[in-house]
Short mmCIF file of C-alpha atoms in Angstrom, two decimals:
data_model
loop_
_atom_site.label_atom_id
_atom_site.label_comp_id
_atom_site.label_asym_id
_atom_site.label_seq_id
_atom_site.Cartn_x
_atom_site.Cartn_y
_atom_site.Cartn_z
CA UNK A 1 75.78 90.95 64.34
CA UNK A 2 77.82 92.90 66.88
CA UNK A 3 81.48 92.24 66.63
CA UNK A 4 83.30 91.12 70.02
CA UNK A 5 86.13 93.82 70.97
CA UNK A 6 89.12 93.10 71.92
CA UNK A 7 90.49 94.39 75.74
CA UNK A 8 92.84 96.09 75.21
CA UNK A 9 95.59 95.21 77.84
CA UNK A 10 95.55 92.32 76.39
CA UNK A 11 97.78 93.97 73.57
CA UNK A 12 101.69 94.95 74.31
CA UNK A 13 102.91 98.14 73.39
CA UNK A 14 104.41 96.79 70.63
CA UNK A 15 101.17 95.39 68.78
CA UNK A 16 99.53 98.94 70.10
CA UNK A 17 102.38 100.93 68.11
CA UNK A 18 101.72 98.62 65.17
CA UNK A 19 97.96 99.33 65.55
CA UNK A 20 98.27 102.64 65.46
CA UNK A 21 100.89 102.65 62.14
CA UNK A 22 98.16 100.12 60.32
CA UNK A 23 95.52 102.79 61.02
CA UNK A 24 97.31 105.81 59.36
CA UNK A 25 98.89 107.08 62.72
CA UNK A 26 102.17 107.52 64.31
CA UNK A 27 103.73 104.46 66.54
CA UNK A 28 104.60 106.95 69.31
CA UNK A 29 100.80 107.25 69.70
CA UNK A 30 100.98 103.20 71.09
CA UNK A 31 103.41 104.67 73.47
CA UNK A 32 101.11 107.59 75.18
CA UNK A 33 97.84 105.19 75.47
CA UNK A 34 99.70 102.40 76.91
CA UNK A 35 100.79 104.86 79.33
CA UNK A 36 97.21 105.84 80.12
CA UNK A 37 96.08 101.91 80.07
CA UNK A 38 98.99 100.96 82.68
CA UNK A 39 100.72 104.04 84.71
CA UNK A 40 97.51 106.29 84.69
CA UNK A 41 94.97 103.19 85.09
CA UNK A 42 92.61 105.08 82.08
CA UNK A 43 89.23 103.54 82.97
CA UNK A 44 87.67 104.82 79.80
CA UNK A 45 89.07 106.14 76.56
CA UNK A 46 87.80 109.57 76.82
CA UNK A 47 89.97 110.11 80.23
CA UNK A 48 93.01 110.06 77.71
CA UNK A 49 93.29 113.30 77.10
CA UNK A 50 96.48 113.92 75.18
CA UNK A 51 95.20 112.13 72.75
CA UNK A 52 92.76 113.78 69.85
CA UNK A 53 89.03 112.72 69.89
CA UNK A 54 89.09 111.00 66.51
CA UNK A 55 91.38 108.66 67.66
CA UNK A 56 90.13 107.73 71.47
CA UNK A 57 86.96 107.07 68.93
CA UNK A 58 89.07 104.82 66.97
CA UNK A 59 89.71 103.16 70.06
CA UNK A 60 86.38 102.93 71.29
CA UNK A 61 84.90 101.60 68.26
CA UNK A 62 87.85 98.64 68.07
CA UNK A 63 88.45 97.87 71.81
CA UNK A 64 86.93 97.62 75.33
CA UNK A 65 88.85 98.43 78.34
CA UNK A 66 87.60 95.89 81.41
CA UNK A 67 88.23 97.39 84.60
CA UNK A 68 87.28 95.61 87.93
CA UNK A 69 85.28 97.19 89.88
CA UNK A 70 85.27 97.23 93.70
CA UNK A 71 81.72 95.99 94.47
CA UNK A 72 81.75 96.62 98.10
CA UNK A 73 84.80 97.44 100.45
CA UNK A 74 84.70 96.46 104.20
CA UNK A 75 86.72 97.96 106.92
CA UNK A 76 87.23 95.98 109.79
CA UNK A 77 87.79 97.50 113.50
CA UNK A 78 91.52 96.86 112.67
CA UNK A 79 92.23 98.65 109.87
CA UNK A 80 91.71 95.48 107.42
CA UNK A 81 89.85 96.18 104.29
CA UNK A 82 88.41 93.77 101.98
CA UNK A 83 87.47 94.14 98.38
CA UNK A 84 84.42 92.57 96.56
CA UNK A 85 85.52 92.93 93.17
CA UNK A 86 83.63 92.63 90.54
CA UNK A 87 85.09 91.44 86.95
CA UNK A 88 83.92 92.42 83.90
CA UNK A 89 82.06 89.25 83.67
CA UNK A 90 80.03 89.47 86.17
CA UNK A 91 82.10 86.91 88.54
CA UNK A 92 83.40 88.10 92.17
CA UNK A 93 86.96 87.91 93.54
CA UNK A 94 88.28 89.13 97.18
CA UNK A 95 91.15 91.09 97.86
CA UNK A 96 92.35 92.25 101.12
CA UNK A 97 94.39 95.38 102.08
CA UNK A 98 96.17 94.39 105.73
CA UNK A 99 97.76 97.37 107.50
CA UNK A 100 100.39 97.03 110.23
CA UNK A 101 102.14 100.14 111.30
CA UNK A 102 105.22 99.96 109.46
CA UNK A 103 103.68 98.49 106.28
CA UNK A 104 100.65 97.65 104.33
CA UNK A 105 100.15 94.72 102.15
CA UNK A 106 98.11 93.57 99.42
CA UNK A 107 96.44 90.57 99.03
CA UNK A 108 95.07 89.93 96.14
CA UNK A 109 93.53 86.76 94.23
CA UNK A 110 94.55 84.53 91.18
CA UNK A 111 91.73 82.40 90.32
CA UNK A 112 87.99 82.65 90.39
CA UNK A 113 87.43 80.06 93.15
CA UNK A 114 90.30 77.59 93.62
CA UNK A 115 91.77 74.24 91.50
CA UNK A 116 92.87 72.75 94.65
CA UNK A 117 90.71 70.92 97.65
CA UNK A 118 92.26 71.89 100.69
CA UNK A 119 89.72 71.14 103.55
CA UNK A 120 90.43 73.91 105.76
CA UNK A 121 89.82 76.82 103.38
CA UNK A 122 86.60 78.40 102.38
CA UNK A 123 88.27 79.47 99.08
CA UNK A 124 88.36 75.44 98.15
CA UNK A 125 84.67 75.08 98.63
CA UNK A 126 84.17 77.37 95.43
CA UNK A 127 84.46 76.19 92.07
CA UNK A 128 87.28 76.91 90.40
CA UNK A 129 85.43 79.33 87.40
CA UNK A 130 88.40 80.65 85.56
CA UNK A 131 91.57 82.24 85.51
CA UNK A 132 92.25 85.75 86.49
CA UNK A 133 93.94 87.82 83.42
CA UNK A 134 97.13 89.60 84.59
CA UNK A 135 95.10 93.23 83.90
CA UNK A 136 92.46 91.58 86.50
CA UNK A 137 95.33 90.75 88.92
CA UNK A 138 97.15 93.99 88.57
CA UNK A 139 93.93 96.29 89.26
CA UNK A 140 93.45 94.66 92.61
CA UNK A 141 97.01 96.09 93.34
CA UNK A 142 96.28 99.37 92.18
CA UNK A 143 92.60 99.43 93.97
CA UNK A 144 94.68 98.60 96.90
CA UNK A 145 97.18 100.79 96.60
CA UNK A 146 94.85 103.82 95.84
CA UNK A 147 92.93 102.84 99.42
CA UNK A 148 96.39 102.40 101.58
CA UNK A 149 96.91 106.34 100.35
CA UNK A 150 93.15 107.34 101.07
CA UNK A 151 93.22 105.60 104.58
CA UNK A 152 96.59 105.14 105.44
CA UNK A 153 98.62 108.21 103.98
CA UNK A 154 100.79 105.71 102.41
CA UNK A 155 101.26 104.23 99.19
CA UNK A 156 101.09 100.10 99.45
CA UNK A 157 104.64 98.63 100.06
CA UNK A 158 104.32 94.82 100.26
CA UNK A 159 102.33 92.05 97.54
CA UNK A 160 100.91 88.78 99.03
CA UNK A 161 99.25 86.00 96.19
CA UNK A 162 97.85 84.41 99.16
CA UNK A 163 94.04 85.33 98.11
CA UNK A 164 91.06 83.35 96.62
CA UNK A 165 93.31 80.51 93.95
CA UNK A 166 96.47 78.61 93.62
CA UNK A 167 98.72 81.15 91.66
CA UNK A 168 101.00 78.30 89.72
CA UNK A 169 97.85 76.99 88.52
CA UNK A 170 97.48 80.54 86.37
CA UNK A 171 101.08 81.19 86.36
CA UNK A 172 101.43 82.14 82.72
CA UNK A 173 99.10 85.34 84.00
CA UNK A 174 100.59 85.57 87.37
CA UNK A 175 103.90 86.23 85.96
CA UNK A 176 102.31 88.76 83.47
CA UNK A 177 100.70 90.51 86.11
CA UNK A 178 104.10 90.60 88.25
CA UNK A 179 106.00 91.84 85.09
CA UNK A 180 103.19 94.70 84.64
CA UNK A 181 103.22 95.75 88.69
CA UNK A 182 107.08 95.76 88.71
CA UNK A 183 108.33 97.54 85.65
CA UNK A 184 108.69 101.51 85.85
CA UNK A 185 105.95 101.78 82.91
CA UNK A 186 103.60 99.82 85.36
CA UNK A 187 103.62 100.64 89.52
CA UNK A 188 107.58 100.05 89.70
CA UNK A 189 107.48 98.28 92.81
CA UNK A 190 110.32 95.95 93.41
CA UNK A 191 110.07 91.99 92.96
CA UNK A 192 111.57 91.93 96.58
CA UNK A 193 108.44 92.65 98.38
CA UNK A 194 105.80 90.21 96.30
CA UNK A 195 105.61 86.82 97.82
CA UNK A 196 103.55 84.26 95.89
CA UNK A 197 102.09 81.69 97.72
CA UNK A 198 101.55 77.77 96.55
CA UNK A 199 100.53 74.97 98.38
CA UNK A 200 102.98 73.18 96.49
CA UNK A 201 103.02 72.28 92.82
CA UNK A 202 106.90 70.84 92.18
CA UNK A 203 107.02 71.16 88.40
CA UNK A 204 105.89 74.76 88.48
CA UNK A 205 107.94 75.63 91.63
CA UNK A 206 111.31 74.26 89.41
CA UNK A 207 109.52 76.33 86.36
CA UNK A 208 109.70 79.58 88.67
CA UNK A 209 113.36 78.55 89.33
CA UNK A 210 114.46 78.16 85.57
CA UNK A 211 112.47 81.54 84.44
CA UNK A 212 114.90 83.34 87.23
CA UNK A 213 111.84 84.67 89.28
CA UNK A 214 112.99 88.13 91.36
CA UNK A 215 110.03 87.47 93.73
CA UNK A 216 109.76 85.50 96.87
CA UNK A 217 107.91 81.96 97.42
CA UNK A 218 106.07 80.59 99.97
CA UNK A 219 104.64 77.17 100.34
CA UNK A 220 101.50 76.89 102.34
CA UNK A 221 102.46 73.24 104.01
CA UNK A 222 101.03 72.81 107.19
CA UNK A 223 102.02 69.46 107.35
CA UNK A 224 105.68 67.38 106.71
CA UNK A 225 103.71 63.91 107.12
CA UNK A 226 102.38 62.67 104.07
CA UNK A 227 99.22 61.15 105.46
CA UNK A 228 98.67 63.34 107.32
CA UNK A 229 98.93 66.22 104.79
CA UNK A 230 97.21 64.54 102.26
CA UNK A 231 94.22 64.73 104.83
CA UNK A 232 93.66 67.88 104.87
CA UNK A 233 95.40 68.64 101.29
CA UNK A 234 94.13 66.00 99.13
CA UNK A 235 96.13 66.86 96.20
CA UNK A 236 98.83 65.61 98.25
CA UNK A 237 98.53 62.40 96.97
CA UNK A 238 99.35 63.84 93.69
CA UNK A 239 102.60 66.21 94.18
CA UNK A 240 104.08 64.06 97.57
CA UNK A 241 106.09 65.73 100.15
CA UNK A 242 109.15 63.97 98.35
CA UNK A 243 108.48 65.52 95.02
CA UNK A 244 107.65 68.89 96.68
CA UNK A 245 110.83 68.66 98.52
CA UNK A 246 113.06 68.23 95.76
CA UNK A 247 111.39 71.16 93.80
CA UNK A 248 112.43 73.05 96.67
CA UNK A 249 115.70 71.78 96.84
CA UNK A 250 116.11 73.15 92.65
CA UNK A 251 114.34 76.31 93.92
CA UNK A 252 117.31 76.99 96.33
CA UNK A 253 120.23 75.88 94.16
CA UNK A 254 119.60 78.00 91.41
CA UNK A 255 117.69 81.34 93.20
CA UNK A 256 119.63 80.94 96.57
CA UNK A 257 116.50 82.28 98.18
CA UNK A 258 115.32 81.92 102.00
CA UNK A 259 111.99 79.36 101.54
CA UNK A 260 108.86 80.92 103.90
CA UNK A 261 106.69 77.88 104.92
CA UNK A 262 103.13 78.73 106.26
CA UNK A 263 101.46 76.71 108.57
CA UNK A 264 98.56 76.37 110.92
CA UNK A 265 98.70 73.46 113.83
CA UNK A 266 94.99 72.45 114.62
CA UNK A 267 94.18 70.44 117.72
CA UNK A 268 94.15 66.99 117.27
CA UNK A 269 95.53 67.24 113.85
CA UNK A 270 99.22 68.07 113.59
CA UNK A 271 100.06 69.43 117.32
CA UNK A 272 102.40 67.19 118.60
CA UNK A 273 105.62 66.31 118.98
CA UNK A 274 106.23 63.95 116.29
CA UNK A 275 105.02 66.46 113.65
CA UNK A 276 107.27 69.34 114.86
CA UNK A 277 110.25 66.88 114.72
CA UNK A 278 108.55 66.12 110.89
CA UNK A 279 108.98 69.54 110.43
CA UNK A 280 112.56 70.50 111.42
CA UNK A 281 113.56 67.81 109.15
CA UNK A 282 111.93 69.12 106.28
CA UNK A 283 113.36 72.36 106.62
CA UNK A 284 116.97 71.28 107.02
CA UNK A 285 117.76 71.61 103.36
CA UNK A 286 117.98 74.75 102.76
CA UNK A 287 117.73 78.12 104.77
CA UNK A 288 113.90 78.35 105.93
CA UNK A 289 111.29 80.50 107.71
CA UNK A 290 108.18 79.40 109.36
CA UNK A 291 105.17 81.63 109.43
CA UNK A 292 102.85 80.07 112.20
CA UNK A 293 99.54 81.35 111.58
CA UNK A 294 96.64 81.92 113.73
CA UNK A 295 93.72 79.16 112.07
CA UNK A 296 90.75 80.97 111.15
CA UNK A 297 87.27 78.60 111.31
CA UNK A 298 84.99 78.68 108.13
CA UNK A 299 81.61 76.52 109.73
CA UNK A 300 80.98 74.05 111.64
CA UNK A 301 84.37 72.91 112.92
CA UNK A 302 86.01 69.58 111.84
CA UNK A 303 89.36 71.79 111.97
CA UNK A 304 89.86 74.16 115.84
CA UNK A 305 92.80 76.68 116.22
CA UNK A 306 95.19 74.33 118.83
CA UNK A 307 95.41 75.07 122.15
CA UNK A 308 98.17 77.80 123.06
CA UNK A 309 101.01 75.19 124.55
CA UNK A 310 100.92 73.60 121.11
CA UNK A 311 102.30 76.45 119.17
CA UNK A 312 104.49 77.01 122.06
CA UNK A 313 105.80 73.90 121.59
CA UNK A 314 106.09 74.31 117.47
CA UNK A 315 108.12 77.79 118.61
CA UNK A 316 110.75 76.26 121.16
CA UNK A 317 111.72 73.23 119.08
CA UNK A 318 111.71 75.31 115.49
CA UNK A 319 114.16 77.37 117.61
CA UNK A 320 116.33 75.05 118.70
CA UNK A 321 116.88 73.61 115.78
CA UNK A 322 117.92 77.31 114.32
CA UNK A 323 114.95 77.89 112.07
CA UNK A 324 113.18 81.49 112.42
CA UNK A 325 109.91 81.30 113.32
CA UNK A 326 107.42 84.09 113.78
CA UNK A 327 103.82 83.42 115.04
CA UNK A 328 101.35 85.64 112.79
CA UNK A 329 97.83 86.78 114.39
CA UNK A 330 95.14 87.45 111.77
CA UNK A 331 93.62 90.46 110.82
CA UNK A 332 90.18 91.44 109.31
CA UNK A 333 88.77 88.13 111.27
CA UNK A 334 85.10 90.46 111.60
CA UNK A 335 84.86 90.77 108.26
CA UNK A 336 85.89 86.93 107.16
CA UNK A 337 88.71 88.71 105.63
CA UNK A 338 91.32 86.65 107.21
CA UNK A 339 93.28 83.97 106.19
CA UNK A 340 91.53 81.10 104.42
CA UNK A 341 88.31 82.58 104.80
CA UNK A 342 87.85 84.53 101.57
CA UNK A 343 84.77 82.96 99.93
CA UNK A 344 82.70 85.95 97.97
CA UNK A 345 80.32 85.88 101.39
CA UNK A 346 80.05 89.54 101.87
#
């Protein structure tokens, strides 16, 4: 019977230095191949080559390295590139490199399909299939990274969890991943330019809080009415506005952090006046910005972008009530790359 092997980023470089001493080697030898797993992004043993044959065969015959593997990469007409990636078992993610000309930003998936329902996203229509591993996570990063040099002469500067999942439904991972991308042994990018993304889960948000997170949050709210909310978030009913709002309130007090809400105002759904007002009194508690966001349709069209006066509307009262507001257009739209429309189609 063949024996299952073990990935090996699944091992820290402490139980790889051990390893190594249990086999008849030296620890420092944990050292160089966790270098080669992490910082060099070794897709096979034999690329390792400061280390002697016998023992990349040692290697080979005890672990398995599983590498994603970019399926199929778009480019839209914008710059926007999207990854199919494939994972090593068999199951498809998307990822999305966005360019602007200052910056360009990963965005990059948490989950295989999505735990949550929300009724605007084509994400939500998948099944939720499993949990990305934080060496899954971290290689979207690095695919992306490797393509913003290739087509953008720049390395990648910014980290969005905004892609296919809810990351504080896999946040043991997440946070794994975020450790990995951040520390000078993995990509050394600072915690200052990741934002994870929830649509609002209170007991992990105050979780994030207590574990002294260096990264930046954003809650995908689109709504400060409960009903009407939980109409288009059905797990609304389940973590209220209330409850979301005082996890917020705990994030603040203890991280003293600026809170990014994002939101998209459909016509007929949450474009007038009473739900702006809603929404300047939700974000009186603590220092807030509001990321309007261009809606992006998925079919047949229960939910339409609203019309233009609308979000000129959301804009002049968030502004006179002294909350920042920027109004984002999409990108990568041609290739369903865009916001909320990342569901494995291409």
């Amino acid at each position: 019977m063949e024996i299952k092997k073990k990935d090996i980023r699944a091992l820290t470089k402490e139980q790889l230095r051990e390893f190594f001493e249990k086999n008849g080697d030296k620890a420092f030898r944990g050292n160089q191949v966790y270098e080669w797993l992490w910082q060099k992004g070794a897709h096979k043993f034999e690329d390792m080559t400061n280390v002697s044959k016998e023992t990349r065969q040692m290697l080979e015959n005890n672990f398995v390295i599983n590498h994603i593997k970019v399926d199929q990469m778009q480019r839209s007409s914008d710059g926007t590139i999207k990854n199919a990636v494939r994972l090593h078992d068999d199951l498809i993610v998307e990822s999305v490199l966005i360019p602007t000309k200052t910056r360009t930003t990963a965005c990059v998936s948490s989950q295989v399909g999505c735990s949550l329902d929300c009724k605007f996203c084509a994400t939500a229509r998948l099944k939720r299939m499993r949990n990305l591993n934080p060496d899954e996570i971290y290689d979207q990063v690095v695919a992306i990274d490797n393509e913003s040099r290739l087509y953008h002469n720049r390395p990648l500067s910014n980290i969005v969890f905004m892609g296919m999942g809810e990351p504080l439904m896999n946040y043991n991972n997440v946070i794994k991943a975020i450790d990995k991308i951040t520390s000078p042994e993995g990509l050394g990018m600072s915690p200052k330019r990741i934002v994870v993304s929830t649509s609002g889960v209170p007991k992990m948000i105050k979780k994030m809080a207590d574990d002294d997170v260096k990264f930046k949050l954003a809650v995908s709210l689109h709504s400060a009415i409960d009903e009407v909310r939980t109409s288009i978030m059905p797990f609304n009913a389940t973590f209220p506005l209330n409850d979301l709002r005082e996890a917020l309130q705990y994030w603040y007090a203890k991280t003293k952090n600026r809170i990014t809400y994002e939101y998209v105002v459909w016509d007929g759904i949450n474009d007038k006046r009473k739900d702006v007002d809603a929404l300047v009194e939700f974000c009186k508690f603590a220092p807030s910005k509001v990321n309007i966001i261009e809606y992006n349709p998925i079919d047949d069209g229960e939910f339409q972008q609203a019309q233009s006066k609308a979000i000129d509307m959301y804009v002049e009262v968030l502004e006179s009530n002294h909350i920042t507001v920027t109004v984002r257009r999409s990108r990568g739209k041609d290739i369903d790359a865009a916001c909320g429309q990342l569901a494995n189609k291409s």
